[in-house]
Amino acid sequence: QVQLVESGGGLVQPGGSLRLSCGVSGSPNVFYRMGWHRQAPGKERELVASISSGGTNTNYADSVKGRFAISRDNNKNTVYLQMNSLKPEDTAVYYCGASLPSRTAWGQGTQVTVSS
């Protein structure tokens, strides 16, 4: 079955940068639309960014436009989220998701904390 593993989270100061990675296993030579969601304490899970299977189409939440960039390397079966100019309100658990034909597969999540 498809499995997703996130990495790259951590503690960063406001204005800093992080790059999250999501490795996809269990589905060689098959690519799906994927995205990053986040959930902060007391808030609903929200879509941060998504990317088409071929990597040519991307979408972003208004709150991260101009600061975050999603990309993918299908040769490595990996999706990335470059996060720049981080703000305290970006603090959340970030989840990688893959849009399978019948369900969305999720990773375990990685914590991003933006604090001075």
A tleap script that builds the chain and sets N, CA, C and O, in Angstrom:
source leaprc.protein.ff14SB
mol = sequence {
  NGLN VAL GLN LEU VAL GLU SER GLY GLY GLY
  LEU VAL GLN PRO GLY GLY SER LEU ARG LEU
  SER CYS GLY VAL SER GLY SER PRO ASN VAL
  PHE TYR ARG MET GLY TRP HIE ARG GLN ALA
  PRO GLY LYS GLU ARG GLU LEU VAL ALA SER
  ILE SER SER GLY GLY THR ASN THR ASN TYR
  ALA ASP SER VAL LYS GLY ARG PHE ALA ILE
  SER ARG ASP ASN ASN LYS ASN THR VAL TYR
  LEU GLN MET ASN SER LEU LYS PRO GLU ASP
  THR ALA VAL TYR TYR CYS GLY ALA SER LEU
  PRO SER ARG THR ALA TRP GLY GLN GLY THR
  GLN VAL THR VAL SER CSER
}
set mol.1.N position { 0.840 -1.191 0.000 }
set mol.1.CA position { 0.000 0.000 0.000 }
set mol.1.C position { 0.876 1.243 0.000 }
set mol.1.O position { 2.038 1.201 0.404 }
set mol.2.N position { 0.303 2.343 -0.458 }
set mol.2.CA position { 1.024 3.601 -0.497 }
set mol.2.C position { 1.288 4.077 0.922 }
set mol.2.O position { 0.387 4.099 1.761 }
set mol.3.N position { 2.531 4.457 1.179 }
set mol.3.CA position { 2.910 5.014 2.464 }
set mol.3.C position { 3.663 6.323 2.254 }
set mol.3.O position { 4.458 6.454 1.323 }
set mol.4.N position { 3.404 7.282 3.125 }
set mol.4.CA position { 4.024 8.596 3.052 }
set mol.4.C position { 4.785 8.861 4.344 }
set mol.4.O position { 4.291 8.576 5.435 }
set mol.5.N position { 5.983 9.403 4.215 }
set mol.5.CA position { 6.806 9.718 5.374 }
set mol.5.C position { 7.331 11.135 5.232 }
set mol.5.O position { 8.068 11.437 4.293 }
set mol.6.N position { 6.949 12.011 6.169 }
set mol.6.CA position { 7.404 13.393 6.160 }
set mol.6.C position { 8.691 13.541 6.960 }
set mol.6.O position { 8.964 12.775 7.884 }
set mol.7.N position { 9.471 14.542 6.583 }
set mol.7.CA position { 10.661 14.896 7.332 }
set mol.7.C position { 10.952 16.374 7.119 }
set mol.7.O position { 10.426 16.986 6.189 }
set mol.8.N position { 11.782 16.945 7.971 }
set mol.8.CA position { 12.229 18.314 7.801 }
set mol.8.C position { 11.641 19.315 8.760 }
set mol.8.O position { 12.051 20.476 8.758 }
set mol.9.N position { 10.694 18.909 9.581 }
set mol.9.CA position { 10.115 19.830 10.540 }
set mol.9.C position { 11.087 20.157 11.653 }
set mol.9.O position { 12.125 19.513 11.805 }
set mol.10.N position { 10.733 21.167 12.427 }
set mol.10.CA position { 11.577 21.567 13.529 }
set mol.10.C position { 11.219 22.935 14.042 }
set mol.10.O position { 10.159 23.477 13.730 }
set mol.11.N position { 12.120 23.492 14.838 }
set mol.11.CA position { 11.950 24.810 15.430 }
set mol.11.C position { 12.740 25.834 14.632 }
set mol.11.O position { 13.918 25.627 14.341 }
set mol.12.N position { 12.097 26.933 14.279 }
set mol.12.CA position { 12.749 27.984 13.505 }
set mol.12.C position { 12.257 29.338 13.994 }
set mol.12.O position { 11.119 29.463 14.447 }
set mol.13.N position { 13.108 30.347 13.902 }
set mol.13.CA position { 12.728 31.697 14.295 }
set mol.13.C position { 11.865 32.360 13.229 }
set mol.13.O position { 11.957 32.003 12.054 }
set mol.14.N position { 11.031 33.317 13.616 }
set mol.14.CA position { 10.271 34.060 12.613 }
set mol.14.C position { 11.187 34.638 11.540 }
set mol.14.O position { 12.260 35.162 11.837 }
set mol.15.N position { 10.746 34.536 10.293 }
set mol.15.CA position { 11.550 34.971 9.167 }
set mol.15.C position { 12.464 33.909 8.607 }
set mol.15.O position { 13.058 34.100 7.546 }
set mol.16.N position { 12.586 32.804 9.294 }
set mol.16.CA position { 13.447 31.727 8.850 }
set mol.16.C position { 12.794 30.838 7.814 }
set mol.16.O position { 11.676 31.092 7.368 }
set mol.17.N position { 13.512 29.786 7.437 }
set mol.17.CA position { 13.062 28.879 6.389 }
set mol.17.C position { 13.213 27.430 6.813 }
set mol.17.O position { 14.081 27.083 7.613 }
set mol.18.N position { 12.357 26.601 6.264 }
set mol.18.CA position { 12.438 25.158 6.405 }
set mol.18.C position { 12.015 24.525 5.094 }
set mol.18.O position { 11.243 25.110 4.335 }
set mol.19.N position { 12.515 23.340 4.829 }
set mol.19.CA position { 12.059 22.565 3.696 }
set mol.19.C position { 11.579 21.209 4.177 }
set mol.19.O position { 12.343 20.433 4.752 }
set mol.20.N position { 10.314 20.934 3.939 }
set mol.20.CA position { 9.734 19.654 4.281 }
set mol.20.C position { 9.824 18.712 3.091 }
set mol.20.O position { 9.719 19.134 1.940 }
set mol.21.N position { 10.019 17.441 3.379 }
set mol.21.CA position { 10.058 16.419 2.347 }
set mol.21.C position { 9.037 15.344 2.659 }
set mol.21.O position { 8.765 15.049 3.823 }
set mol.22.N position { 8.481 14.766 1.623 }
set mol.22.CA position { 7.525 13.681 1.761 }
set mol.22.C position { 7.921 12.582 0.798 }
set mol.22.O position { 7.804 12.741 -0.417 }
set mol.23.N position { 8.386 11.476 1.331 }
set mol.23.CA position { 8.742 10.330 0.519 }
set mol.23.C position { 7.560 9.403 0.351 }
set mol.23.O position { 6.859 9.094 1.315 }
set mol.24.N position { 7.341 8.960 -0.872 }
set mol.24.CA position { 6.226 8.075 -1.203 }
set mol.24.C position { 6.778 6.703 -1.538 }
set mol.24.O position { 7.691 6.580 -2.355 }
set mol.25.N position { 6.234 5.677 -0.916 }
set mol.25.CA position { 6.640 4.310 -1.194 }
set mol.25.C position { 5.419 3.444 -1.460 }
set mol.25.O position { 4.298 3.804 -1.101 }
set mol.26.N position { 5.648 2.303 -2.090 }
set mol.26.CA position { 4.585 1.347 -2.322 }
set mol.26.C position { 3.846 1.500 -3.633 }
set mol.26.O position { 2.924 0.735 -3.915 }
set mol.27.N position { 4.233 2.476 -4.440 }
set mol.27.CA position { 3.551 2.699 -5.715 }
set mol.27.C position { 4.552 3.121 -6.784 }
set mol.27.O position { 4.497 4.255 -7.260 }
set mol.28.N position { 5.453 2.245 -7.165 }
set mol.28.CA position { 6.451 2.614 -8.178 }
set mol.28.C position { 5.815 2.906 -9.530 }
set mol.28.O position { 4.897 2.213 -9.966 }
set mol.29.N position { 6.319 3.940 -10.179 }
set mol.29.CA position { 5.876 4.343 -11.508 }
set mol.29.C position { 4.424 4.800 -11.562 }
set mol.29.O position { 3.838 4.872 -12.643 }
set mol.30.N position { 3.837 5.108 -10.408 }
set mol.30.CA position { 2.491 5.650 -10.341 }
set mol.30.C position { 2.558 6.944 -9.543 }
set mol.30.O position { 3.104 6.966 -8.440 }
set mol.31.N position { 2.009 8.023 -10.092 }
set mol.31.CA position { 2.099 9.332 -9.466 }
set mol.31.C position { 0.714 9.923 -9.276 }
set mol.31.O position { -0.162 9.767 -10.127 }
set mol.32.N position { 0.525 10.597 -8.160 }
set mol.32.CA position { -0.760 11.142 -7.788 }
set mol.32.C position { -0.644 12.634 -7.518 }
set mol.32.O position { 0.437 13.154 -7.241 }
set mol.33.N position { -1.792 13.311 -7.607 }
set mol.33.CA position { -1.818 14.667 -7.114 }
set mol.33.C position { -1.565 14.615 -5.609 }
set mol.33.O position { -2.127 13.776 -4.905 }
set mol.34.N position { -0.725 15.509 -5.129 }
set mol.34.CA position { -0.351 15.491 -3.730 }
set mol.34.C position { -0.418 16.890 -3.144 }
set mol.34.O position { -0.464 17.889 -3.863 }
set mol.35.N position { -0.424 16.934 -1.834 }
set mol.35.CA position { -0.494 18.219 -1.177 }
set mol.35.C position { 0.010 18.180 0.246 }
set mol.35.O position { 0.265 17.122 0.822 }
set mol.36.N position { 0.142 19.361 0.782 }
set mol.36.CA position { 0.487 19.541 2.179 }
set mol.36.C position { -0.679 20.210 2.896 }
set mol.36.O position { -1.205 21.222 2.434 }
set mol.37.N position { -1.071 19.645 4.012 }
set mol.37.CA position { -2.059 20.234 4.903 }
set mol.37.C position { -1.403 20.498 6.250 }
set mol.37.O position { -0.363 19.921 6.571 }
set mol.38.N position { -2.013 21.364 7.023 }
set mol.38.CA position { -1.506 21.619 8.361 }
set mol.38.C position { -2.658 21.776 9.332 }
set mol.38.O position { -3.770 22.147 8.957 }
set mol.39.N position { -2.366 21.486 10.587 }
set mol.39.CA position { -3.353 21.643 11.632 }
set mol.39.C position { -2.688 22.241 12.863 }
set mol.39.O position { -1.783 21.648 13.450 }
set mol.40.N position { -3.149 23.416 13.238 }
set mol.40.CA position { -2.668 24.090 14.426 }
set mol.40.C position { -3.591 23.766 15.596 }
set mol.40.O position { -4.750 23.411 15.383 }
set mol.41.N position { -3.099 23.882 16.822 }
set mol.41.CA position { -3.947 23.609 17.989 }
set mol.41.C position { -5.217 24.444 17.973 }
set mol.41.O position { -5.171 25.662 17.800 }
set mol.42.N position { -6.349 23.779 18.156 }
set mol.42.CA position { -7.623 24.462 18.194 }
set mol.42.C position { -8.181 24.880 16.858 }
set mol.42.O position { -9.219 25.540 16.807 }
set mol.43.N position { -7.523 24.514 15.768 }
set mol.43.CA position { -7.981 24.885 14.439 }
set mol.43.C position { -8.232 23.650 13.583 }
set mol.43.O position { -7.736 22.562 13.876 }
set mol.44.N position { -9.008 23.838 12.522 }
set mol.44.CA position { -9.269 22.764 11.581 }
set mol.44.C position { -8.057 22.540 10.692 }
set mol.44.O position { -7.251 23.444 10.473 }
set mol.45.N position { -7.944 21.323 10.185 }
set mol.45.CA position { -6.903 21.043 9.214 }
set mol.45.C position { -7.198 21.822 7.932 }
set mol.45.O position { -8.334 21.849 7.460 }
set mol.46.N position { -6.174 22.448 7.380 }
set mol.46.CA position { -6.348 23.259 6.195 }
set mol.46.C position { -5.334 22.897 5.126 }
set mol.46.O position { -4.216 22.474 5.420 }
set mol.47.N position { -5.748 23.070 3.883 }
set mol.47.CA position { -4.851 22.848 2.758 }
set mol.47.C position { -3.849 23.984 2.678 }
set mol.47.O position { -4.225 25.156 2.717 }
set mol.48.N position { -2.584 23.641 2.568 }
set mol.48.CA position { -1.522 24.618 2.407 }
set mol.48.C position { -1.143 24.762 0.938 }
set mol.48.O position { -1.078 25.875 0.415 }
set mol.49.N position { -0.894 23.643 0.275 }
set mol.49.CA position { -0.475 23.649 -1.118 }
set mol.49.C position { -0.730 22.289 -1.725 }
set mol.49.O position { -0.725 21.276 -1.026 }
set mol.50.N position { -0.954 22.267 -3.027 }
set mol.50.CA position { -1.122 21.016 -3.745 }
set mol.50.C position { -0.392 21.099 -5.072 }
set mol.50.O position { -0.092 22.185 -5.567 }
set mol.51.N position { -0.113 19.939 -5.639 }
set mol.51.CA position { 0.634 19.873 -6.888 }
set mol.51.C position { 0.105 18.719 -7.719 }
set mol.51.O position { -0.206 17.654 -7.185 }
set mol.52.N position { 0.004 18.926 -9.017 }
set mol.52.CA position { -0.506 17.902 -9.912 }
set mol.52.C position { 0.493 16.761 -10.050 }
set mol.52.O position { 1.653 16.879 -9.655 }
set mol.53.N position { 0.026 15.665 -10.613 }
set mol.53.CA position { 0.867 14.479 -10.720 }
set mol.53.C position { 2.137 14.726 -11.523 }
set mol.53.O position { 3.179 14.138 -11.231 }
set mol.54.N position { 2.060 15.585 -12.526 }
set mol.54.CA position { 3.220 15.896 -13.340 }
set mol.54.C position { 4.037 17.068 -12.836 }
set mol.54.O position { 5.118 17.340 -13.359 }
set mol.55.N position { 3.541 17.764 -11.832 }
set mol.55.CA position { 4.275 18.870 -11.241 }
set mol.55.C position { 4.104 20.211 -11.919 }
set mol.55.O position { 4.779 21.174 -11.554 }
set mol.56.N position { 3.213 20.300 -12.903 }
set mol.56.CA position { 3.063 21.536 -13.655 }
set mol.56.C position { 1.995 22.467 -13.105 }
set mol.56.O position { 1.973 23.649 -13.448 }
set mol.57.N position { 1.123 21.963 -12.270 }
set mol.57.CA position { 0.028 22.757 -11.728 }
set mol.57.C position { 0.118 22.775 -10.208 }
set mol.57.O position { 0.175 21.723 -9.572 }
set mol.58.N position { 0.131 23.963 -9.632 }
set mol.58.CA position { 0.210 24.106 -8.181 }
set mol.58.C position { -0.863 25.055 -7.685 }
set mol.58.O position { -1.316 25.938 -8.414 }
set mol.59.N position { -1.264 24.864 -6.438 }
set mol.59.CA position { -2.224 25.734 -5.777 }
set mol.59.C position { -1.756 25.997 -4.362 }
set mol.59.O position { -1.114 25.152 -3.738 }
set mol.60.N position { -2.088 27.191 -3.856 }
set mol.60.CA position { -1.655 27.592 -2.526 }
set mol.60.C position { -2.778 28.277 -1.773 }
set mol.60.O position { -3.621 28.956 -2.358 }
set mol.61.N position { -2.770 28.086 -0.473 }
set mol.61.CA position { -3.639 28.877 0.372 }
set mol.61.C position { -3.197 30.333 0.328 }
set mol.61.O position { -2.007 30.624 0.202 }
set mol.62.N position { -4.156 31.242 0.433 }
set mol.62.CA position { -3.825 32.660 0.378 }
set mol.62.C position { -2.806 33.050 1.452 }
set mol.62.O position { -1.982 33.938 1.234 }
set mol.63.N position { -2.862 32.400 2.585 }
set mol.63.CA position { -2.001 32.759 3.697 }
set mol.63.C position { -0.529 32.450 3.455 }
set mol.63.O position { 0.334 32.980 4.155 }
set mol.64.N position { -0.229 31.600 2.473 }
set mol.64.CA position { 1.161 31.215 2.229 }
set mol.64.C position { 1.656 31.608 0.848 }
set mol.64.O position { 2.826 31.387 0.538 }
set mol.65.N position { 0.810 32.179 0.015 }
set mol.65.CA position { 1.233 32.576 -1.322 }
set mol.65.C position { 2.403 33.553 -1.255 }
set mol.65.O position { 2.396 34.507 -0.476 }
set mol.66.N position { 3.397 33.296 -2.080 }
set mol.66.CA position { 4.576 34.133 -2.105 }
set mol.66.C position { 5.628 33.747 -1.093 }
set mol.66.O position { 6.759 34.227 -1.165 }
set mol.67.N position { 5.277 32.882 -0.143 }
set mol.67.CA position { 6.234 32.457 0.877 }
set mol.67.C position { 6.586 30.978 0.774 }
set mol.67.O position { 7.724 30.587 1.030 }
set mol.68.N position { 5.611 30.160 0.400 }
set mol.68.CA position { 5.817 28.714 0.308 }
set mol.68.C position { 5.846 28.291 -1.148 }
set mol.68.O position { 5.238 28.941 -1.999 }
set mol.69.N position { 6.549 27.206 -1.438 }
set mol.69.CA position { 6.590 26.645 -2.776 }
set mol.69.C position { 6.573 25.124 -2.692 }
set mol.69.O position { 7.396 24.521 -2.003 }
set mol.70.N position { 5.634 24.514 -3.394 }
set mol.70.CA position { 5.560 23.069 -3.452 }
set mol.70.C position { 6.191 22.591 -4.753 }
set mol.70.O position { 6.038 23.227 -5.796 }
set mol.71.N position { 6.891 21.486 -4.688 }
set mol.71.CA position { 7.524 20.916 -5.867 }
set mol.71.C position { 7.596 19.403 -5.700 }
set mol.71.O position { 7.330 18.870 -4.622 }
set mol.72.N position { 7.956 18.728 -6.773 }
set mol.72.CA position { 8.085 17.281 -6.678 }
set mol.72.C position { 9.171 16.788 -7.614 }
set mol.72.O position { 9.473 17.406 -8.635 }
set mol.73.N position { 9.745 15.664 -7.240 }
set mol.73.CA position { 10.733 14.973 -8.050 }
set mol.73.C position { 10.226 13.548 -8.196 }
set mol.73.O position { 10.427 12.713 -7.313 }
set mol.74.N position { 9.574 13.279 -9.307 }
set mol.74.CA position { 8.968 11.964 -9.482 }
set mol.74.C position { 10.008 10.852 -9.645 }
set mol.74.O position { 9.713 9.688 -9.376 }
set mol.75.N position { 11.214 11.200 -10.080 }
set mol.75.CA position { 12.269 10.194 -10.154 }
set mol.75.C position { 12.641 9.675 -8.765 }
set mol.75.O position { 13.057 8.527 -8.610 }
set mol.76.N position { 12.486 10.531 -7.766 }
set mol.76.CA position { 12.746 10.149 -6.379 }
set mol.76.C position { 11.464 9.853 -5.613 }
set mol.76.O position { 11.507 9.458 -4.448 }
set mol.77.N position { 10.323 10.044 -6.270 }
set mol.77.CA position { 9.016 9.861 -5.640 }
set mol.77.C position { 8.927 10.663 -4.342 }
set mol.77.O position { 8.557 10.142 -3.290 }
set mol.78.N position { 9.273 11.930 -4.448 }
set mol.78.CA position { 9.328 12.813 -3.293 }
set mol.78.C position { 8.672 14.144 -3.618 }
set mol.78.O position { 8.843 14.684 -4.711 }
set mol.79.N position { 7.924 14.663 -2.663 }
set mol.79.CA position { 7.304 15.974 -2.755 }
set mol.79.C position { 7.909 16.863 -1.679 }
set mol.79.O position { 8.183 16.409 -0.569 }
set mol.80.N position { 8.117 18.134 -2.015 }
set mol.80.CA position { 8.758 19.069 -1.114 }
set mol.80.C position { 7.844 20.259 -0.833 }
set mol.80.O position { 6.966 20.594 -1.629 }
set mol.81.N position { 8.070 20.875 0.298 }
set mol.81.CA position { 7.442 22.148 0.613 }
set mol.81.C position { 8.520 23.072 1.155 }
set mol.81.O position { 8.976 22.915 2.287 }
set mol.82.N position { 8.921 24.034 0.340 }
set mol.82.CA position { 9.876 25.045 0.774 }
set mol.82.C position { 9.109 26.160 1.455 }
set mol.82.O position { 8.211 26.752 0.856 }
set mol.83.N position { 9.451 26.452 2.694 }
set mol.83.CA position { 8.755 27.451 3.488 }
set mol.83.C position { 9.733 28.561 3.845 }
set mol.83.O position { 10.710 28.336 4.558 }
set mol.84.N position { 9.462 29.752 3.348 }
set mol.84.CA position { 10.289 30.918 3.611 }
set mol.84.C position { 9.485 31.961 4.373 }
set mol.84.O position { 8.256 31.906 4.419 }
set mol.85.N position { 10.192 32.903 4.964 }
set mol.85.CA position { 9.565 33.997 5.706 }
set mol.85.C position { 8.524 33.480 6.686 }
set mol.85.O position { 7.401 33.982 6.744 }
set mol.86.N position { 8.905 32.492 7.440 }
set mol.86.CA position { 7.966 31.835 8.347 }
set mol.86.C position { 7.481 32.775 9.439 }
set mol.86.O position { 8.223 33.618 9.943 }
set mol.87.N position { 6.220 32.602 9.787 }
set mol.87.CA position { 5.563 33.401 10.802 }
set mol.87.C position { 5.100 32.502 11.943 }
set mol.87.O position { 4.907 31.303 11.743 }
set mol.88.N position { 4.919 33.066 13.135 }
set mol.88.CA position { 4.416 32.240 14.240 }
set mol.88.C position { 3.106 31.532 13.912 }
set mol.88.O position { 2.875 30.420 14.387 }
set mol.89.N position { 2.247 32.153 13.112 }
set mol.89.CA position { 0.983 31.534 12.761 }
set mol.89.C position { 1.137 30.344 11.821 }
set mol.89.O position { 0.161 29.640 11.561 }
set mol.90.N position { 2.335 30.105 11.308 }
set mol.90.CA position { 2.605 28.906 10.525 }
set mol.90.C position { 2.835 27.683 11.406 }
set mol.90.O position { 2.924 26.565 10.899 }
set mol.91.N position { 2.933 27.881 12.702 }
set mol.91.CA position { 3.149 26.777 13.620 }
set mol.91.C position { 1.998 25.788 13.533 }
set mol.91.O position { 0.838 26.159 13.714 }
set mol.92.N position { 2.316 24.536 13.258 }
set mol.92.CA position { 1.301 23.507 13.087 }
set mol.92.C position { 1.990 22.176 12.845 }
set mol.92.O position { 3.204 22.115 12.646 }
set mol.93.N position { 1.204 21.118 12.866 }
set mol.93.CA position { 1.654 19.840 12.361 }
set mol.93.C position { 1.338 19.801 10.875 }
set mol.93.O position { 0.196 20.024 10.473 }
set mol.94.N position { 2.333 19.523 10.072 }
set mol.94.CA position { 2.177 19.492 8.630 }
set mol.94.C position { 2.085 18.051 8.147 }
set mol.94.O position { 2.914 17.210 8.493 }
set mol.95.N position { 1.063 17.784 7.343 }
set mol.95.CA position { 0.793 16.446 6.842 }
set mol.95.C position { 0.911 16.410 5.327 }
set mol.95.O position { 0.448 17.314 4.631 }
set mol.96.N position { 1.527 15.371 4.837 }
set mol.96.CA position { 1.599 15.109 3.412 }
set mol.96.C position { 0.457 14.183 3.023 }
set mol.96.O position { 0.195 13.197 3.712 }
set mol.97.N position { -0.219 14.489 1.931 }
set mol.97.CA position { -1.318 13.668 1.461 }
set mol.97.C position { -1.205 13.347 -0.012 }
set mol.97.O position { -0.720 14.159 -0.801 }
set mol.98.N position { -1.651 12.166 -0.377 }
set mol.98.CA position { -1.687 11.723 -1.768 }
set mol.98.C position { -3.116 11.390 -2.146 }
set mol.98.O position { -3.791 10.637 -1.444 }
set mol.99.N position { -3.577 11.948 -3.252 }
set mol.99.CA position { -4.943 11.736 -3.703 }
set mol.99.C position { -5.018 10.476 -4.542 }
set mol.99.O position { -4.849 10.509 -5.761 }
set mol.100.N position { -5.277 9.363 -3.868 }
set mol.100.CA position { -5.445 8.088 -4.545 }
set mol.100.C position { -6.828 8.028 -5.190 }
set mol.100.O position { -7.691 8.843 -4.866 }
set mol.101.N position { -7.052 7.077 -6.096 }
set mol.101.CA position { -8.366 7.002 -6.755 }
set mol.101.C position { -9.544 6.890 -5.799 }
set mol.101.O position { -10.599 7.468 -6.062 }
set mol.102.N position { -9.393 6.165 -4.698 }
set mol.102.CA position { -10.514 5.930 -3.803 }
set mol.102.C position { -10.373 6.555 -2.424 }
set mol.102.O position { -11.320 6.514 -1.639 }
set mol.103.N position { -9.240 7.123 -2.111 }
set mol.103.CA position { -9.026 7.690 -0.789 }
set mol.103.C position { -7.821 8.608 -0.815 }
set mol.103.O position { -7.070 8.640 -1.789 }
set mol.104.N position { -7.648 9.338 0.240 }
set mol.104.CA position { -6.452 10.128 0.445 }
set mol.104.C position { -5.558 9.413 1.445 }
set mol.104.O position { -6.000 9.054 2.536 }
set mol.105.N position { -4.312 9.210 1.077 }
set mol.105.CA position { -3.334 8.615 1.974 }
set mol.105.C position { -2.578 9.725 2.684 }
set mol.105.O position { -2.194 10.718 2.067 }
set mol.106.N position { -2.366 9.555 3.977 }
set mol.106.CA position { -1.725 10.574 4.797 }
set mol.106.C position { -0.462 10.053 5.450 }
set mol.106.O position { -0.358 8.871 5.778 }
set mol.107.N position { 0.494 10.943 5.634 }
set mol.107.CA position { 1.648 10.637 6.441 }
set mol.107.C position { 1.358 10.872 7.907 }
set mol.107.O position { 0.248 11.260 8.270 }
set mol.108.N position { 2.345 10.640 8.750 }
set mol.108.CA position { 2.170 10.794 10.192 }
set mol.108.C position { 2.215 12.245 10.647 }
set mol.108.O position { 1.744 12.567 11.738 }
set mol.109.N position { 2.767 13.109 9.836 }
set mol.109.CA position { 2.871 14.512 10.174 }
set mol.109.C position { 4.229 14.864 10.751 }
set mol.109.O position { 4.905 14.026 11.346 }
set mol.110.N position { 4.615 16.113 10.565 }
set mol.110.CA position { 5.850 16.626 11.130 }
set mol.110.C position { 5.580 17.996 11.739 }
set mol.110.O position { 4.909 18.832 11.134 }
set mol.111.N position { 6.103 18.219 12.930 }
set mol.111.CA position { 5.834 19.453 13.663 }
set mol.111.C position { 6.719 20.583 13.165 }
set mol.111.O position { 7.936 20.433 13.049 }
set mol.112.N position { 6.094 21.711 12.873 }
set mol.112.CA position { 6.798 22.944 12.550 }
set mol.112.C position { 6.436 23.976 13.603 }
set mol.112.O position { 5.262 24.293 13.794 }
set mol.113.N position { 7.438 24.497 14.281 }
set mol.113.CA position { 7.228 25.503 15.307 }
set mol.113.C position { 8.030 26.744 14.959 }
set mol.113.O position { 9.248 26.679 14.791 }
set mol.114.N position { 7.345 27.874 14.851 }
set mol.114.CA position { 7.973 29.147 14.524 }
set mol.114.C position { 7.873 30.029 15.760 }
set mol.114.O position { 6.788 30.478 16.130 }
set mol.115.N position { 8.995 30.270 16.384 }
set mol.115.CA position { 9.002 31.010 17.641 }
set mol.115.C position { 10.380 31.601 17.885 }
set mol.115.O position { 11.397 31.023 17.499 }
set mol.116.N position { 10.399 32.756 18.529 }
set mol.116.CA position { 11.648 33.374 18.928 }
set mol.116.C position { 12.005 33.022 20.360 }
set mol.116.O position { 13.038 33.463 20.865 }
savepdb mol mol.pdb
quit
